[in-house]
Amino acid sequence: KNQVEQSPQSLIILEGKNCTLQCNYTVSPFSNLRWYKQDTGRGPVSLTIMTFSENTKSNGRYTATLDADTKQSSLHITASQLSDSASYICVVREYGNKLVFGAGTILRVKS
Amino acid sequence: GAGVSQTPSNKVTEKGKYVELRCDPISGHTALYWYRQSLGQGPEFLIYFQGTGAADDSGLPNDRFFAVRPEGSVSTLKIQRTERGDSAVYLCASSLGTGGLDTQYFGPGTRLTVL
């Protein structure tokens, strides 16, 4: 069973709208949690990283939250743009060096 | 500077053949990682190198898979007696170190298709 679960599996929104992607994990203990953006045919690119003690982290229009007690994270995208269309992957780093990836949420932004 | 590069970008082979996939990490990055990504899934860890040595190869699915990094820079993932189930995108990533906050930078991947 995947230790990182993401929802929804896919999402379609209109340009300019906001959206929130969810990530639940069971990896424990964990070192940090990242959100990656993966464009079609490209490798993932890191958006945000949060350690156990951090609750929120922003990167431009992207804001990630982390609740280490409930083992949940979210990625909020504000004022979406067409270029935001991609797969967004939640990644939890175990202690040591191994990353555990979620399956991703495929976001499509329509004009 | 240049990012992580991988060659070839696409590889089509027949079942039973041998393939090599190459990864050129970012210059100066000591850690190098290989992942496999199937359609609709997140990347799955295969192996990572710290310098020339494989620090963790627990993700390699079986002994048909092998990876080397002889000079601590370029790495080659080798797959023997390929099977149709090996078809996937193979991603390489590198990071400056292996600290918890070190960011892994990914290459574009090699799409392997086994017919």
mmCIF file of C-alpha atoms in Angstrom:
data_model
loop_
_atom_site.group_PDB
_atom_site.id
_atom_site.type_symbol
_atom_site.label_atom_id
_atom_site.label_comp_id
_atom_site.label_asym_id
_atom_site.label_seq_id
_atom_site.Cartn_x
_atom_site.Cartn_y
_atom_site.Cartn_z
ATOM 1 C CA LYS A 1 0.000 0.000 0.000
ATOM 2 C CA ASN A 2 1.348 3.383 -0.973
ATOM 3 C CA GLN A 3 2.356 5.321 2.104
ATOM 4 C CA VAL A 4 1.495 8.633 0.444
ATOM 5 C CA GLU A 5 -2.046 9.085 -0.839
ATOM 6 C CA GLN A 6 -3.147 12.084 -2.880
ATOM 7 C CA SER A 7 -6.550 13.424 -3.796
ATOM 8 C CA PRO A 8 -8.194 14.178 -6.063
ATOM 9 C CA GLN A 9 -6.644 11.996 -8.735
ATOM 10 C CA SER A 10 -7.379 14.702 -11.300
ATOM 11 C CA LEU A 11 -8.878 18.149 -11.336
ATOM 12 C CA ILE A 12 -10.069 20.624 -13.961
ATOM 13 C CA ILE A 13 -10.458 24.302 -13.083
ATOM 14 C CA LEU A 14 -10.926 27.556 -14.934
ATOM 15 C CA GLU A 15 -8.062 29.968 -15.328
ATOM 16 C CA GLY A 16 -7.972 32.461 -12.475
ATOM 17 C CA LYS A 17 -9.626 30.157 -9.975
ATOM 18 C CA ASN A 18 -8.032 28.734 -6.838
ATOM 19 C CA CYS A 19 -7.679 25.077 -5.972
ATOM 20 C CA THR A 20 -6.420 22.867 -3.159
ATOM 21 C CA LEU A 21 -4.746 19.492 -3.509
ATOM 22 C CA GLN A 22 -4.575 17.016 -0.625
ATOM 23 C CA CYS A 23 -1.920 14.619 0.606
ATOM 24 C CA ASN A 24 -2.219 12.062 3.409
ATOM 25 C CA TYR A 25 0.784 10.036 4.458
ATOM 26 C CA THR A 26 1.638 7.234 6.819
ATOM 27 C CA VAL A 27 5.418 7.437 6.499
ATOM 28 C CA SER A 28 6.820 7.596 10.014
ATOM 29 C CA PRO A 29 9.120 8.907 11.207
ATOM 30 C CA PHE A 30 9.550 11.410 8.467
ATOM 31 C CA SER A 31 12.151 14.042 7.810
ATOM 32 C CA ASN A 32 10.337 16.468 5.547
ATOM 33 C CA LEU A 33 7.552 16.793 3.010
ATOM 34 C CA ARG A 34 7.825 18.328 -0.428
ATOM 35 C CA TRP A 35 5.462 19.199 -3.195
ATOM 36 C CA TYR A 36 6.771 18.757 -6.731
ATOM 37 C CA LYS A 37 5.350 19.929 -10.037
ATOM 38 C CA GLN A 38 5.847 17.622 -12.996
ATOM 39 C CA ASP A 39 5.093 18.878 -16.470
ATOM 40 C CA THR A 40 4.288 16.269 -19.099
ATOM 41 C CA GLY A 41 7.463 14.631 -20.351
ATOM 42 C CA ARG A 42 9.663 16.362 -17.801
ATOM 43 C CA GLY A 43 11.179 15.475 -14.478
ATOM 44 C CA PRO A 44 9.604 16.732 -11.232
ATOM 45 C CA VAL A 45 10.585 20.185 -9.951
ATOM 46 C CA SER A 46 10.483 21.035 -6.259
ATOM 47 C CA LEU A 47 7.950 23.711 -5.246
ATOM 48 C CA THR A 48 8.041 23.701 -1.453
ATOM 49 C CA ILE A 49 9.640 21.814 1.389
ATOM 50 C CA MET A 50 8.462 21.660 4.992
ATOM 51 C CA THR A 51 10.045 20.027 7.986
ATOM 52 C CA PHE A 52 8.174 18.492 10.894
ATOM 53 C CA SER A 53 7.958 21.792 12.762
ATOM 54 C CA GLU A 54 6.677 23.924 9.908
ATOM 55 C CA ASN A 55 2.972 24.464 9.279
ATOM 56 C CA THR A 56 2.986 26.481 6.090
ATOM 57 C CA LYS A 57 5.331 27.454 3.294
ATOM 58 C CA SER A 58 4.694 29.692 0.315
ATOM 59 C CA ASN A 59 6.326 29.941 -3.069
ATOM 60 C CA GLY A 60 4.641 32.612 -5.151
ATOM 61 C CA ARG A 61 1.094 31.490 -5.872
ATOM 62 C CA TYR A 62 1.723 28.113 -4.241
ATOM 63 C CA THR A 63 1.087 27.668 -0.505
ATOM 64 C CA ALA A 64 1.657 24.353 1.217
ATOM 65 C CA THR A 65 0.406 23.425 4.660
ATOM 66 C CA LEU A 66 1.425 20.586 6.926
ATOM 67 C CA ASP A 67 -0.296 19.046 9.941
ATOM 68 C CA ALA A 68 2.180 16.547 11.319
ATOM 69 C CA ASP A 69 -0.284 15.350 13.954
ATOM 70 C CA THR A 70 -2.876 14.226 11.436
ATOM 71 C CA LYS A 71 -0.247 13.480 8.779
ATOM 72 C CA GLN A 72 -1.914 15.668 6.209
ATOM 73 C CA SER A 73 -0.620 18.260 3.802
ATOM 74 C CA SER A 74 -2.266 20.463 1.228
ATOM 75 C CA LEU A 75 -1.092 22.538 -1.697
ATOM 76 C CA HIS A 76 -3.153 25.625 -2.466
ATOM 77 C CA ILE A 77 -2.779 27.300 -5.845
ATOM 78 C CA THR A 78 -4.035 30.856 -6.101
ATOM 79 C CA ALA A 79 -5.212 32.585 -9.284
ATOM 80 C CA SER A 80 -4.404 29.604 -11.476
ATOM 81 C CA GLN A 81 -2.738 30.040 -14.833
ATOM 82 C CA LEU A 82 -2.722 27.813 -17.895
ATOM 83 C CA SER A 83 0.921 27.010 -17.181
ATOM 84 C CA ASP A 84 -0.116 25.466 -13.858
ATOM 85 C CA SER A 85 -1.452 22.477 -15.798
ATOM 86 C CA ALA A 86 0.753 19.612 -14.617
ATOM 87 C CA SER A 87 0.935 16.726 -12.190
ATOM 88 C CA TYR A 88 1.502 17.754 -8.569
ATOM 89 C CA ILE A 89 3.262 15.161 -6.497
ATOM 90 C CA CYS A 90 3.493 14.979 -2.714
ATOM 91 C CA VAL A 91 6.770 13.477 -1.537
ATOM 92 C CA VAL A 92 7.648 12.427 1.981
ATOM 93 C CA ARG A 93 11.246 11.883 2.951
ATOM 94 C CA GLU A 94 11.919 9.085 5.388
ATOM 95 C CA TYR A 95 14.714 9.406 7.857
ATOM 96 C CA GLY A 96 17.703 8.364 5.844
ATOM 97 C CA ASN A 97 17.575 9.373 2.246
ATOM 98 C CA LYS A 98 14.618 7.648 0.655
ATOM 99 C CA LEU A 99 11.787 9.640 -0.863
ATOM 100 C CA VAL A 100 8.288 8.166 -0.951
ATOM 101 C CA PHE A 101 6.218 9.628 -3.767
ATOM 102 C CA GLY A 102 2.478 9.907 -4.067
ATOM 103 C CA ALA A 103 0.815 9.076 -7.371
ATOM 104 C CA GLY A 104 0.146 12.754 -8.021
ATOM 105 C CA THR A 105 -2.860 14.920 -8.820
ATOM 106 C CA ILE A 106 -3.233 15.853 -12.469
ATOM 107 C CA LEU A 107 -4.354 19.466 -12.705
ATOM 108 C CA ARG A 108 -5.720 20.937 -15.882
ATOM 109 C CA VAL A 109 -6.381 24.664 -16.086
ATOM 110 C CA LYS A 110 -8.803 25.696 -18.819
ATOM 111 C CA SER A 111 -9.249 29.127 -20.359
ATOM 112 C CA GLY B 1 24.654 25.774 -15.410
ATOM 113 C CA ALA B 2 23.208 22.731 -17.114
ATOM 114 C CA GLY B 3 20.696 20.595 -15.321
ATOM 115 C CA VAL B 4 20.550 16.825 -15.076
ATOM 116 C CA SER B 5 20.625 15.243 -18.495
ATOM 117 C CA GLN B 6 19.622 11.742 -19.508
ATOM 118 C CA THR B 7 20.216 9.790 -22.668
ATOM 119 C CA PRO B 8 18.586 8.470 -24.665
ATOM 120 C CA SER B 9 15.281 10.283 -24.263
ATOM 121 C CA ASN B 10 13.479 7.290 -25.714
ATOM 122 C CA LYS B 11 14.541 3.679 -26.024
ATOM 123 C CA VAL B 12 12.576 0.932 -27.714
ATOM 124 C CA THR B 13 13.897 -2.584 -27.347
ATOM 125 C CA GLU B 14 12.755 -6.139 -27.690
ATOM 126 C CA LYS B 15 12.040 -8.490 -24.844
ATOM 127 C CA GLY B 16 15.186 -10.232 -23.696
ATOM 128 C CA LYS B 17 17.595 -7.539 -24.842
ATOM 129 C CA TYR B 18 20.083 -5.576 -22.760
ATOM 130 C CA VAL B 19 19.795 -1.794 -22.345
ATOM 131 C CA GLU B 20 21.870 0.951 -20.772
ATOM 132 C CA LEU B 21 20.464 4.265 -19.646
ATOM 133 C CA ARG B 22 22.787 7.160 -18.924
ATOM 134 C CA CYS B 23 22.535 10.010 -16.452
ATOM 135 C CA ASP B 24 24.738 13.120 -16.305
ATOM 136 C CA PRO B 25 24.159 14.833 -12.959
ATOM 137 C CA ILE B 26 24.652 18.491 -12.185
ATOM 138 C CA SER B 27 28.353 19.179 -11.845
ATOM 139 C CA GLY B 28 29.494 18.983 -8.233
ATOM 140 C CA HIS B 29 26.492 17.012 -7.010
ATOM 141 C CA THR B 30 27.697 14.098 -4.909
ATOM 142 C CA ALA B 31 24.402 12.230 -4.640
ATOM 143 C CA LEU B 32 22.689 10.608 -7.602
ATOM 144 C CA TYR B 33 19.356 8.782 -7.625
ATOM 145 C CA TRP B 34 17.506 6.528 -10.040
ATOM 146 C CA TYR B 35 13.716 6.240 -10.052
ATOM 147 C CA ARG B 36 11.201 4.412 -12.203
ATOM 148 C CA GLN B 37 7.863 5.995 -13.046
ATOM 149 C CA SER B 38 4.981 4.038 -14.521
ATOM 150 C CA LEU B 39 2.080 5.763 -16.218
ATOM 151 C CA GLY B 40 -0.159 7.554 -13.744
ATOM 152 C CA GLN B 41 2.122 6.844 -10.811
ATOM 153 C CA GLY B 42 4.689 8.764 -8.858
ATOM 154 C CA PRO B 43 8.361 7.882 -9.204
ATOM 155 C CA GLU B 44 9.505 4.741 -7.411
ATOM 156 C CA PHE B 45 12.947 4.710 -5.821
ATOM 157 C CA LEU B 46 15.480 2.287 -7.304
ATOM 158 C CA ILE B 47 18.971 3.159 -6.074
ATOM 159 C CA TYR B 48 21.076 6.041 -4.914
ATOM 160 C CA PHE B 49 24.793 6.751 -4.988
ATOM 161 C CA GLN B 50 26.870 8.819 -2.646
ATOM 162 C CA GLY B 51 30.006 9.422 -4.672
ATOM 163 C CA THR B 52 30.992 6.225 -6.442
ATOM 164 C CA GLY B 53 29.314 3.803 -4.093
ATOM 165 C CA ALA B 54 25.723 2.631 -4.052
ATOM 166 C CA ALA B 55 24.504 3.779 -0.643
ATOM 167 C CA ASP B 56 21.080 2.177 -0.983
ATOM 168 C CA ASP B 57 20.044 -0.237 -3.731
ATOM 169 C CA SER B 58 17.004 -1.595 -1.937
ATOM 170 C CA GLY B 59 14.649 -0.397 -4.650
ATOM 171 C CA LEU B 60 16.136 -2.446 -7.460
ATOM 172 C CA PRO B 61 13.390 -4.935 -8.337
ATOM 173 C CA ASN B 62 15.658 -7.891 -9.085
ATOM 174 C CA ASP B 63 19.156 -8.838 -10.186
ATOM 175 C CA ARG B 64 18.461 -7.946 -13.805
ATOM 176 C CA PHE B 65 18.894 -4.323 -12.751
ATOM 177 C CA PHE B 66 22.308 -2.896 -11.995
ATOM 178 C CA ALA B 67 23.718 0.616 -11.801
ATOM 179 C CA VAL B 68 27.226 2.032 -11.701
ATOM 180 C CA ARG B 69 28.839 5.383 -11.108
ATOM 181 C CA PRO B 70 32.550 4.601 -11.530
ATOM 182 C CA GLU B 71 33.958 8.112 -11.252
ATOM 183 C CA GLY B 72 31.373 9.668 -9.004
ATOM 184 C CA SER B 73 29.737 11.652 -11.785
ATOM 185 C CA VAL B 74 27.982 9.984 -14.714
ATOM 186 C CA SER B 75 25.863 6.968 -13.865
ATOM 187 C CA THR B 76 24.570 4.129 -16.014
ATOM 188 C CA LEU B 77 21.513 2.030 -15.221
ATOM 189 C CA LYS B 78 21.786 -1.372 -16.842
ATOM 190 C CA ILE B 79 18.900 -3.742 -17.421
ATOM 191 C CA GLN B 80 19.532 -7.284 -18.601
ATOM 192 C CA ARG B 81 17.023 -9.624 -20.266
ATOM 193 C CA THR B 82 14.423 -6.890 -20.453
ATOM 194 C CA GLU B 83 10.790 -7.756 -19.873
ATOM 195 C CA ARG B 84 7.655 -5.967 -20.985
ATOM 196 C CA GLY B 85 7.006 -4.993 -17.367
ATOM 197 C CA ASP B 86 10.218 -2.965 -17.400
ATOM 198 C CA SER B 87 8.543 -0.430 -19.685
ATOM 199 C CA ALA B 88 8.445 2.880 -17.817
ATOM 200 C CA VAL B 89 10.101 6.269 -17.604
ATOM 201 C CA TYR B 90 13.419 6.042 -15.789
ATOM 202 C CA LEU B 91 14.227 9.254 -13.962
ATOM 203 C CA CYS B 92 17.583 10.322 -12.647
ATOM 204 C CA ALA B 93 18.079 13.015 -10.001
ATOM 205 C CA SER B 94 21.085 14.543 -8.316
ATOM 206 C CA SER B 95 21.600 16.604 -5.189
ATOM 207 C CA LEU B 96 24.483 18.535 -3.751
ATOM 208 C CA GLY B 97 24.556 16.397 -0.641
ATOM 209 C CA THR B 98 22.362 13.996 1.206
ATOM 210 C CA GLY B 99 21.163 16.256 3.981
ATOM 211 C CA GLY B 100 17.475 16.323 4.774
ATOM 212 C CA LEU B 101 16.912 19.663 3.074
ATOM 213 C CA ASP B 102 18.987 18.958 -0.014
ATOM 214 C CA THR B 103 16.846 19.335 -3.104
ATOM 215 C CA GLN B 104 16.917 16.618 -5.721
ATOM 216 C CA TYR B 105 17.002 17.966 -9.249
ATOM 217 C CA PHE B 106 15.454 15.649 -11.791
ATOM 218 C CA GLY B 107 16.368 14.974 -15.375
ATOM 219 C CA PRO B 108 13.735 14.668 -18.118
ATOM 220 C CA GLY B 109 13.810 10.886 -17.969
ATOM 221 C CA THR B 110 14.340 8.065 -20.442
ATOM 222 C CA ARG B 111 11.179 6.438 -21.715
ATOM 223 C CA LEU B 112 11.875 2.724 -22.084
ATOM 224 C CA THR B 113 9.514 0.594 -24.128
ATOM 225 C CA VAL B 114 10.018 -3.157 -24.197
ATOM 226 C CA LEU B 115 8.139 -4.835 -27.029
#
